[in-house]
Coordinates of C-alpha atoms in Angstrom, one line a residue:
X1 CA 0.0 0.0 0.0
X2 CA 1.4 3.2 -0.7
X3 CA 2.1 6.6 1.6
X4 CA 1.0 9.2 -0.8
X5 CA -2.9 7.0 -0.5
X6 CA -2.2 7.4 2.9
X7 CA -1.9 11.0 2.7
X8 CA -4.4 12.0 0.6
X9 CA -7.7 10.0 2.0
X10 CA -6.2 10.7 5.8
X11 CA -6.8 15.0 5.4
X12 CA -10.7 14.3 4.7
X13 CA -11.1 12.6 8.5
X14 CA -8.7 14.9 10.5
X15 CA -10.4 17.8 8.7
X16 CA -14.1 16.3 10.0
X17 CA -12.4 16.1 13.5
X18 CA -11.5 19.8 14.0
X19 CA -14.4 20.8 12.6
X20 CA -16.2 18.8 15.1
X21 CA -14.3 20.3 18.2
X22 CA -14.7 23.4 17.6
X23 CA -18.4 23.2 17.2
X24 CA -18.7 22.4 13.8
X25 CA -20.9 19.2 12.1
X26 CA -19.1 15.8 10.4
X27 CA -19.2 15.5 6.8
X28 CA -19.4 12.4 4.9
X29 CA -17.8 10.8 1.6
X30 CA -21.5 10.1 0.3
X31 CA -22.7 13.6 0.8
X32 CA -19.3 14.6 -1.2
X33 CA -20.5 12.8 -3.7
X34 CA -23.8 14.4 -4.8
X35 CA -23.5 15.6 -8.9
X36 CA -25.0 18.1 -10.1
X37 CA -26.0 17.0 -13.4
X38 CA -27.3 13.5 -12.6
X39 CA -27.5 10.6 -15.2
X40 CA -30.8 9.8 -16.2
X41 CA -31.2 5.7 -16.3
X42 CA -30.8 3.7 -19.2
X43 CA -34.3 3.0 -21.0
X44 CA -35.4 -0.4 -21.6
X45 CA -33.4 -1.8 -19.1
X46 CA -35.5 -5.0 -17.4
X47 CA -33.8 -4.4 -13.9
X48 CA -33.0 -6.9 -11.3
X49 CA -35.7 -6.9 -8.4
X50 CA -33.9 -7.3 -4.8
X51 CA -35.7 -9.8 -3.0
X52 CA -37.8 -8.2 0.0
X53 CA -37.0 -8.8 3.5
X54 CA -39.5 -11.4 5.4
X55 CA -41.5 -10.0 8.5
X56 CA -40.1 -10.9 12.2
X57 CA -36.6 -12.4 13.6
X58 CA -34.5 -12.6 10.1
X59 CA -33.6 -16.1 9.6
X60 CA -30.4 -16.4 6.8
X61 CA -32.3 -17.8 3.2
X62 CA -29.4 -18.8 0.5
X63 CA -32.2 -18.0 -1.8
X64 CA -31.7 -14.3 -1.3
X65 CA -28.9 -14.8 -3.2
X66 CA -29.5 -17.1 -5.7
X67 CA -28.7 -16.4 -9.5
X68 CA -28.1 -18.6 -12.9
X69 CA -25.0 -20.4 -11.9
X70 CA -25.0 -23.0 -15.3
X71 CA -25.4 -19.9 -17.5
X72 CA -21.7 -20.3 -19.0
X73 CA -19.6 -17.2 -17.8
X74 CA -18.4 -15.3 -20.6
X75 CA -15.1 -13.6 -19.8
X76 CA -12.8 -11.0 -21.7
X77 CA -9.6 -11.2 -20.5
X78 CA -6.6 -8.9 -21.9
X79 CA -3.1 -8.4 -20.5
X80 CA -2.7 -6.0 -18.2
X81 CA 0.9 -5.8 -17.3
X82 CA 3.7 -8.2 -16.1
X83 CA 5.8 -7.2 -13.5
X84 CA 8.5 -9.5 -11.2
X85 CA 7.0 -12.8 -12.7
X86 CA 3.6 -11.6 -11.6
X87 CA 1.0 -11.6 -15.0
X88 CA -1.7 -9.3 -14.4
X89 CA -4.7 -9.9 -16.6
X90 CA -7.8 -7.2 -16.9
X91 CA -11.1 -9.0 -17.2
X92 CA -14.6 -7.9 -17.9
X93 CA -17.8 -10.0 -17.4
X94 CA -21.3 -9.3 -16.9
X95 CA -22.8 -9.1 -13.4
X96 CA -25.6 -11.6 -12.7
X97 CA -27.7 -8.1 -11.6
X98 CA -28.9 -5.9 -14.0
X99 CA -29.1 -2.1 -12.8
X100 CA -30.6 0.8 -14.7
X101 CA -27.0 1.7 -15.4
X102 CA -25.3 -0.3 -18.0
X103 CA -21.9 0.8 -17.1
X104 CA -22.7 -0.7 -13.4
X105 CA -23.7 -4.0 -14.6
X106 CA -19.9 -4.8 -16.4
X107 CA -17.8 -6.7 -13.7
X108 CA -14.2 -5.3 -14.2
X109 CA -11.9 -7.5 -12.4
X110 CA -7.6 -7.7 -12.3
X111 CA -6.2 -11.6 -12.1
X112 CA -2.6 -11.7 -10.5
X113 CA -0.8 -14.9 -11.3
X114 CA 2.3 -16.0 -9.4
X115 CA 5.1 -17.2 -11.1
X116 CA 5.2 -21.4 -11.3
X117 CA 3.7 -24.5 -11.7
X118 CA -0.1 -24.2 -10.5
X119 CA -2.8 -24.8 -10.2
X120 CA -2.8 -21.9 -7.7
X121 CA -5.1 -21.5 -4.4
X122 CA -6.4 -18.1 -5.5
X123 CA -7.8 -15.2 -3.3
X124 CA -10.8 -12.9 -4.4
X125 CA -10.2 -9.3 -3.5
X126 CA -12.5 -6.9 -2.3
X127 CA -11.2 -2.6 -2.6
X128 CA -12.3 -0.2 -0.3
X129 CA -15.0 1.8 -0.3
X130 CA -14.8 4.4 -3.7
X131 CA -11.5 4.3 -4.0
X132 CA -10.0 7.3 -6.3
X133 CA -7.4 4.2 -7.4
X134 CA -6.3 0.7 -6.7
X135 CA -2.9 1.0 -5.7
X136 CA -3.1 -0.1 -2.3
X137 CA -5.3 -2.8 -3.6
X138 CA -2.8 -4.1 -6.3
X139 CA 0.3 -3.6 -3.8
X140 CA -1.6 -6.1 -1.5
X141 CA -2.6 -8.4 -4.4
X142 CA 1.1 -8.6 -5.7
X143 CA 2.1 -9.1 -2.0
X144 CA -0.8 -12.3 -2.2
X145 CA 1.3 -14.1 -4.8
X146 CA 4.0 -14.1 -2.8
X147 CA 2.7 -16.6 -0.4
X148 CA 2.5 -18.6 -4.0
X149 CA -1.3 -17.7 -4.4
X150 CA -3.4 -15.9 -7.2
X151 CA -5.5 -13.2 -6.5
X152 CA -8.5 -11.5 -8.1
X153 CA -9.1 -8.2 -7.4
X154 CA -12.8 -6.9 -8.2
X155 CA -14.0 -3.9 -8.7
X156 CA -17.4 -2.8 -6.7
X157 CA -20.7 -1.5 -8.1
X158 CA -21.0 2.1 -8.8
X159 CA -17.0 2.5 -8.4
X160 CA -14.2 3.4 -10.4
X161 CA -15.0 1.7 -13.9
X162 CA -18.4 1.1 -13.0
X163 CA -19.1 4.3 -12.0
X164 CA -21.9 6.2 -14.3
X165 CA -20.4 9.5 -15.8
X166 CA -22.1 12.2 -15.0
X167 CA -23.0 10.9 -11.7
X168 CA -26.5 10.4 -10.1
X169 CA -27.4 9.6 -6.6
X170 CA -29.5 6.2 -7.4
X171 CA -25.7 5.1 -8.5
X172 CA -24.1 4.4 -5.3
X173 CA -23.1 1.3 -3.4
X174 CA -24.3 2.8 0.0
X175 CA -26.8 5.0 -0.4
X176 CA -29.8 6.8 2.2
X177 CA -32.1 4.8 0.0
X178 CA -31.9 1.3 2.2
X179 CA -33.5 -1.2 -1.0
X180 CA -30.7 0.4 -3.3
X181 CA -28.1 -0.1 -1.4
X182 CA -29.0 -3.7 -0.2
X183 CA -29.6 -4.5 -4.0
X184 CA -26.0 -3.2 -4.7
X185 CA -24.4 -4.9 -1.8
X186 CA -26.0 -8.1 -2.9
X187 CA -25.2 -7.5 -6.6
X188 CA -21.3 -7.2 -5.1
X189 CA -21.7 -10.8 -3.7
X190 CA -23.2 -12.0 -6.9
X191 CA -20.3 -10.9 -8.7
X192 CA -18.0 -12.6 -6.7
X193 CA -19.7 -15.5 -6.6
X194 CA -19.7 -15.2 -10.3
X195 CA -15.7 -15.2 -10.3
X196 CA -15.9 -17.9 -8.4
X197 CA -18.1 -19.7 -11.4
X198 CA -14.9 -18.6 -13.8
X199 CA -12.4 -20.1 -11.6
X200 CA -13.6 -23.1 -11.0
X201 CA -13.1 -23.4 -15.3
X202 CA -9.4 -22.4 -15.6
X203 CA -7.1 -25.5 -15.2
X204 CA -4.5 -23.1 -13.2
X205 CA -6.4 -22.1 -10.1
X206 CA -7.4 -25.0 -7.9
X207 CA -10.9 -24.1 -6.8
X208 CA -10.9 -26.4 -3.6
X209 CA -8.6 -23.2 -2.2
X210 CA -10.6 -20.3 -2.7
X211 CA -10.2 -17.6 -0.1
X212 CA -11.8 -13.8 0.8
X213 CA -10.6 -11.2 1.5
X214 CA -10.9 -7.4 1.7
X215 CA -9.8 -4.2 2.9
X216 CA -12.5 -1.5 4.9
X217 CA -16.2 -1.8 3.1
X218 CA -14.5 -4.7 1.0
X219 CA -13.9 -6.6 4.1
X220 CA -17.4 -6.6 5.2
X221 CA -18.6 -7.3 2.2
X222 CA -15.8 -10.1 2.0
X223 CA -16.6 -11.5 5.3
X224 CA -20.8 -11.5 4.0
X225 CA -19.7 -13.4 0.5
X226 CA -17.4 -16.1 2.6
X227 CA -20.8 -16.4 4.6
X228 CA -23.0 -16.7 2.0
X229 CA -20.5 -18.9 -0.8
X230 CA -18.6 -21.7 1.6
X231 CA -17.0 -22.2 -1.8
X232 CA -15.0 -19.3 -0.1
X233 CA -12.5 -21.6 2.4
X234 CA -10.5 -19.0 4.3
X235 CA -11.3 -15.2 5.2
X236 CA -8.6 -12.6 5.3
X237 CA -9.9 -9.6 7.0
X238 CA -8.2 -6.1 7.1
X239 CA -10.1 -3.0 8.5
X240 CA -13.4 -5.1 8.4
X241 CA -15.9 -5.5 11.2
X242 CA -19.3 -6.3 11.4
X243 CA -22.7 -4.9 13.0
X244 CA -23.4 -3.3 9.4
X245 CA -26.4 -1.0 10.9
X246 CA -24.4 0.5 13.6
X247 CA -21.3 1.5 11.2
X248 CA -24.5 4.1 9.2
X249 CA -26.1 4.9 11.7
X250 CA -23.9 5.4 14.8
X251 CA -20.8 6.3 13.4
X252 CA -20.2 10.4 13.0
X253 CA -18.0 10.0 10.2
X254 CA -21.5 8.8 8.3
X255 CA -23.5 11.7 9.5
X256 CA -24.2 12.1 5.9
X257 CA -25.2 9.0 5.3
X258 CA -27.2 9.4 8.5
X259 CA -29.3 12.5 7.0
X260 CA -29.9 10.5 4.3
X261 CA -31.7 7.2 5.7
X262 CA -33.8 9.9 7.8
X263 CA -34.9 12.2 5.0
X264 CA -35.7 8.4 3.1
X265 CA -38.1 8.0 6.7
X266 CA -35.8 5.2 8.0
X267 CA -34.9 5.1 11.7
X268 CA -32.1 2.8 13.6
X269 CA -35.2 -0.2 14.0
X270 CA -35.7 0.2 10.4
X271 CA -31.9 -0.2 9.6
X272 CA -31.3 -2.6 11.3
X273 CA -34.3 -5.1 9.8
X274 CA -33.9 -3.8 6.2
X275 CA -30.0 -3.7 6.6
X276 CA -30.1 -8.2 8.2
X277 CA -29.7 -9.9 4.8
X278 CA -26.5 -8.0 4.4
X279 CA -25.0 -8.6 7.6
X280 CA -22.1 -10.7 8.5
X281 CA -22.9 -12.1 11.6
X282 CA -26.6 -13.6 10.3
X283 CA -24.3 -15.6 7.6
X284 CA -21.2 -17.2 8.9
X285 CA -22.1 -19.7 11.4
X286 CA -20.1 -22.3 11.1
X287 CA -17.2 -21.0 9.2
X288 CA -14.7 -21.6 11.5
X289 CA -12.5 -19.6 13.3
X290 CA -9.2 -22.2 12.0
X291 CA -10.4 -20.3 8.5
X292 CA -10.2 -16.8 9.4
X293 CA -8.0 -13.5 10.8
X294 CA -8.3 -10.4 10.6
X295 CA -6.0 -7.7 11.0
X296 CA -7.7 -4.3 12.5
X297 CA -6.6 -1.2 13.9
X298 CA -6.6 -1.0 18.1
X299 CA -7.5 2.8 17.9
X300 CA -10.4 2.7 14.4
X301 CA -12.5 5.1 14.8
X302 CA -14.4 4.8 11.4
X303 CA -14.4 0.4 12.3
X304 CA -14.7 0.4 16.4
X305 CA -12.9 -2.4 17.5
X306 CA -15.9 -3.5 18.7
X307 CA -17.5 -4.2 15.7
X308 CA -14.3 -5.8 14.4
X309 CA -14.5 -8.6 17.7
X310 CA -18.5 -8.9 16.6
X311 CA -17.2 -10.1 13.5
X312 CA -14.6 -12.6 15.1
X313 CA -16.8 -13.9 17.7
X314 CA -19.7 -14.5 14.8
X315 CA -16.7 -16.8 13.3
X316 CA -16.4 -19.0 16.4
X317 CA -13.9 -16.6 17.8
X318 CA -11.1 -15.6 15.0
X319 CA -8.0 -14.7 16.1
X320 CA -7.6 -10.8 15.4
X321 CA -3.8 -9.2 14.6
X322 CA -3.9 -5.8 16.6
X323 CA -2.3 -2.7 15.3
X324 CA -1.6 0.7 17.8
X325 CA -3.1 2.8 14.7
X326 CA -6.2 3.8 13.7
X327 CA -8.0 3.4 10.3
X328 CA -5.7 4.5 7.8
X329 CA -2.8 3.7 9.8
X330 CA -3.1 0.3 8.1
X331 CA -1.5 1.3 5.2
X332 CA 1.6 2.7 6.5
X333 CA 2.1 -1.0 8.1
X334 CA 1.1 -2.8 4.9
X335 CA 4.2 -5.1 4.6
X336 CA 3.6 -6.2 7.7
X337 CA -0.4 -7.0 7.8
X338 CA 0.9 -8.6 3.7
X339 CA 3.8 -10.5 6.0
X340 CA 1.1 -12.0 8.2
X341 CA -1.5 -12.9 5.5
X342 CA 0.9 -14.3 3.5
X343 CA 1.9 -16.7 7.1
X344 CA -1.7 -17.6 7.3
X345 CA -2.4 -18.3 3.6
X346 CA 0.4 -20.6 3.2
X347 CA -0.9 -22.6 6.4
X348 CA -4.6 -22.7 5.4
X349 CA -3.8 -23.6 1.4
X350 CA -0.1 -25.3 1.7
X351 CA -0.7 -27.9 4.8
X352 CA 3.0 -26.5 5.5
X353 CA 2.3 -29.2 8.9
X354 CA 3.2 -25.9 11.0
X355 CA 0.5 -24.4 13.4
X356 CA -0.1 -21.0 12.3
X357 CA 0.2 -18.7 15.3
X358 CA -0.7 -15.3 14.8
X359 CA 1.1 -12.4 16.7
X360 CA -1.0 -10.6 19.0
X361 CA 0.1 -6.9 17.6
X362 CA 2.1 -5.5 14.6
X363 CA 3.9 -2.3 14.3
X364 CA 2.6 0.5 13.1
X365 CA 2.8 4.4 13.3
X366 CA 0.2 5.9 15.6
X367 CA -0.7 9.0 14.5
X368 CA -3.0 11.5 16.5
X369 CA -4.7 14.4 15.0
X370 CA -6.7 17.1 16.9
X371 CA -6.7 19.6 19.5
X372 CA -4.1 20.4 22.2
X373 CA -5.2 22.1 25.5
X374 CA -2.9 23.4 27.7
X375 CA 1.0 22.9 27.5
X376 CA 2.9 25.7 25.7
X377 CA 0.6 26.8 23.6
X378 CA -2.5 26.8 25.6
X379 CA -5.0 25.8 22.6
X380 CA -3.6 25.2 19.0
X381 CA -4.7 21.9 16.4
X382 CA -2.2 19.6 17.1
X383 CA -0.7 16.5 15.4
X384 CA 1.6 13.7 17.2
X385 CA 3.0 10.3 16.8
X386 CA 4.1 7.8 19.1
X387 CA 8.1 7.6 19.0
X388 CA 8.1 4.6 22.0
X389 CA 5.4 2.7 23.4
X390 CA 5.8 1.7 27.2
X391 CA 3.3 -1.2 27.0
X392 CA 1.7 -3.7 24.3
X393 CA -1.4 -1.6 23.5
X394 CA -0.1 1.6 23.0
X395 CA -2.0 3.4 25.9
X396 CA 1.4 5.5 27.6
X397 CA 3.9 6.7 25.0
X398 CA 6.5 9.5 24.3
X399 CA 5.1 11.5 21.7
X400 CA 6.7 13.7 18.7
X401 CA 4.3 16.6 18.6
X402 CA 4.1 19.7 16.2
X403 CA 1.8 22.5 17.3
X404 CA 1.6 26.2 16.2
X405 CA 4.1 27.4 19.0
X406 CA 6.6 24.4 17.4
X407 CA 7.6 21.0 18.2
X408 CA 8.0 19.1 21.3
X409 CA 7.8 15.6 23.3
X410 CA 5.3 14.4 25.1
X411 CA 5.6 11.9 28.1
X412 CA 1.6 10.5 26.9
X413 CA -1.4 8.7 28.6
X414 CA -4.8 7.9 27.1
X415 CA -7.7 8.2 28.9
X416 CA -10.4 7.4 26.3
X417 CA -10.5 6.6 22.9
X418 CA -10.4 9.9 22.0
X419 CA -8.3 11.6 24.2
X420 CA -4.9 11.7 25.8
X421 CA -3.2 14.0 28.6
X422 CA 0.5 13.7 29.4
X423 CA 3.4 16.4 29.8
X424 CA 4.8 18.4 27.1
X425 CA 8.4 19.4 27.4
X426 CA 9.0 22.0 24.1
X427 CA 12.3 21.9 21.8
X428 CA 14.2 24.5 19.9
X429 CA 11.7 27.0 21.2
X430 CA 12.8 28.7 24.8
X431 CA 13.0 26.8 28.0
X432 CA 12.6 22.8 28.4
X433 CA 9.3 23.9 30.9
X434 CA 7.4 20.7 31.5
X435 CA 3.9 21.7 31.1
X436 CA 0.8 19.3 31.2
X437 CA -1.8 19.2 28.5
X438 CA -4.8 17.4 27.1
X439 CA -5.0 16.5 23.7
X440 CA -8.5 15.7 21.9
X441 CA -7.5 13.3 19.1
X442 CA -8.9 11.0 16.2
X443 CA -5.8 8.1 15.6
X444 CA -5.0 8.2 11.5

């Protein structure tokens, strides 16, 4: 995964969070979205009708996603590049859901082929949520093959390629209209399970080892297709959680979203019944916790980790890899989360005879971002990192910090999620004064 992705999707949150403490309202990447010439539907177009959700306790039905599986999969495949051994094939097939949007309904999907004899396990990737690129995705997937396993990375609906130009707001793949966006989550399963149709043909991917995986939205939505499609044997999750109604509703960064479901007359009751075929935990009973791990940031605010140990207790208790970083602080300790993947792919596909015993943390930078009170500059925005950690979890550190009276260490304890006080001794800037301060904080 690259820094510069890093970079550029980690301003948006830290620029929600100081609006927020100093009394202003969180945004959200769906509101940012809105066009202002919308697309007007294709004509003619007989669309896919998403199956309604029975009355009462919601029992899991495979029917709700069931679709032509002995229609013959027609596949365009065209190289893409070839890079260290690794082939890289674009393909294009058509979704088993048809959309009013044509563009939508064309499956645009990247094969990456390790070098050797296969057949190869091979592991379906799912990208995050609109992602402006792949790279992060493609950096994992060429990572995958080094644990000598293909991987498919798909594209979602209403993203990137399959995105309708100009925009329109029925054209998204979580939307305030609750049927829309349970069609297009379920159309996102039915394209996977589609690849998964197309790889059981090629005489180089062994399709007894087919794994999930996925990164933010594409790990929920990977953890609900592993649920749904046991064809699916092992599930990689990074950044993913479960308890899909909460993540809209609760969370401030989707306050957007959140005005959205209520201007469409839905409340949290409402969510959570129309939101149950969709979520995680209703599907994976069973699974078994041997055929999972996730990897999750200790400090998410965006993914509470929470909502990430819902998702491994659902799986029979999955073992989760810890990192001291928040949301996007994944990226930045990429080779590492790829390094442990690649350990646990290798004993799930390969039989290596070794028991695969996943660390309880992994490095990463912690990065805070918010609002100082107190220490030498009395009130200033404030960003810090974690130099040295003094236990396991993070939770007392000395700090780097840069504020607008300069930069300065911090001898750091958190007290909440959200917020840290320690004392700040200032550099290059006048007397080394201990001072003591609180810092209000989102973790990058």
């Amino acid at each position: 995964m690259t820094k510069h992705g890093f970079f550029r999707r980690a301003l948006r949150p830290g620029v929600y969070l100081l609006m927020a403490l100093i009394g202003g309202a969180f945004g959200s990447a769906a509101g940012a979205q809105t066009p202002t010439a919308p697309e007007a539907p294709a004509a003619g177009r007989v669309v896919t009708i998403t199956p309604a959700v029975p009355s009462g306790p919601y029992v899991a039905d495979p029917s709700y996603y069931d679709y032509d599986r002995k229609s013959p999969v027609v596949v365009d495949e065209k190289p893409y590049q070839d890079t260290h051994g690794i082939k890289v094939t674009r393909i294009t097939y058509q979704s088993p859901v048809t959309t009013p949007f044509a563009t939508n309904d064309t499956v645009v999907a990247y094969l990456f082929m390790p070098s050797g004899a296969g057949p190869h396990p091979v592991l379906i990737v799912l990208p995050e949520w609109l992602p402006r690129n792949m790279k992060n995705e493609f950096q994992f997937c060429e990572d995958v093959t080094k644990a000598n396993t293909a991987a498919l990375l798909i594209e979602s609906p209403f993203s990137l390629e399959r995105r309708p130009v100009p925009h329109t707001p029925d054209a998204e793949l979580l939307s305030g209209n609750m049927p829309q966006m349970v069609g297009a989550i379920r159309q996102n399963v039915l394209d996977v399970r589609r690849a998964m149709d197309w790889l059981e043909t090629r005489p180089d991917i062994d399709s007894s080892r087919i794994g999930m995986s996925g990164i933010s939205l594409g790990a929920i939505i990977a953890s609900l297709a592993a649920g749904v499609d046991r064809r699916a044997k092992v599930l990689l999750s990074i950044d993913g959680g479960a308890d899909a109604a909460g993540l809209l509703w609760k969370s401030p960064f989707m306050k957007g979203l959140h005005k959205q479901l209520v201007q469409h007359g839905y409340d949290y009751e409402d969510l959570k019944v129309g939101l149950a075929p969709i979520e995680p935990t209703n599907w994976l009973k069973g699974y078994g916790a041997e055929n999972a791990l996730l990897v999750n940031g200790r400090y998410d605010m965006f993914i509470l980790p929470k909502q990430s140990q819902l998702l491994a207790d659902a799986i029979g208790g999955a073992p989760i890899v810890w990192a001291n970083t928040g949301h996007y602080g994944l990226v930045l300790a990429e080779k590492k989360a790829s390094t442990v993947g690649a350990e646990f792919l290798r004993a799930r596909f390969f039989n290596s005879g070794k028991a695969f015993n996943p660390p309880q943390t992994i490095a990463a930078p912690t990065i805070k971002l918010g609002l100082m009170l107190g220490g030498r500059g009395g009130f200033s925005p404030a960003i810090a990192t974690q130099l040295i950690n003094f236990d396991q979890k993070g939770r007392y550190s000395l700090d780097g910090q840069l504020t607008f009276r300069g930069i300065s260490l911090g001898l750091s304890g958190r007290i909440s999620q959200f917020n840290s006080v320690g004392i700040e001794f200032p550099l290059l800037h006048g007397e080394i004064k201990p001072k003591p301060y609180l810092l209000m904080h989102l973790v990058l």
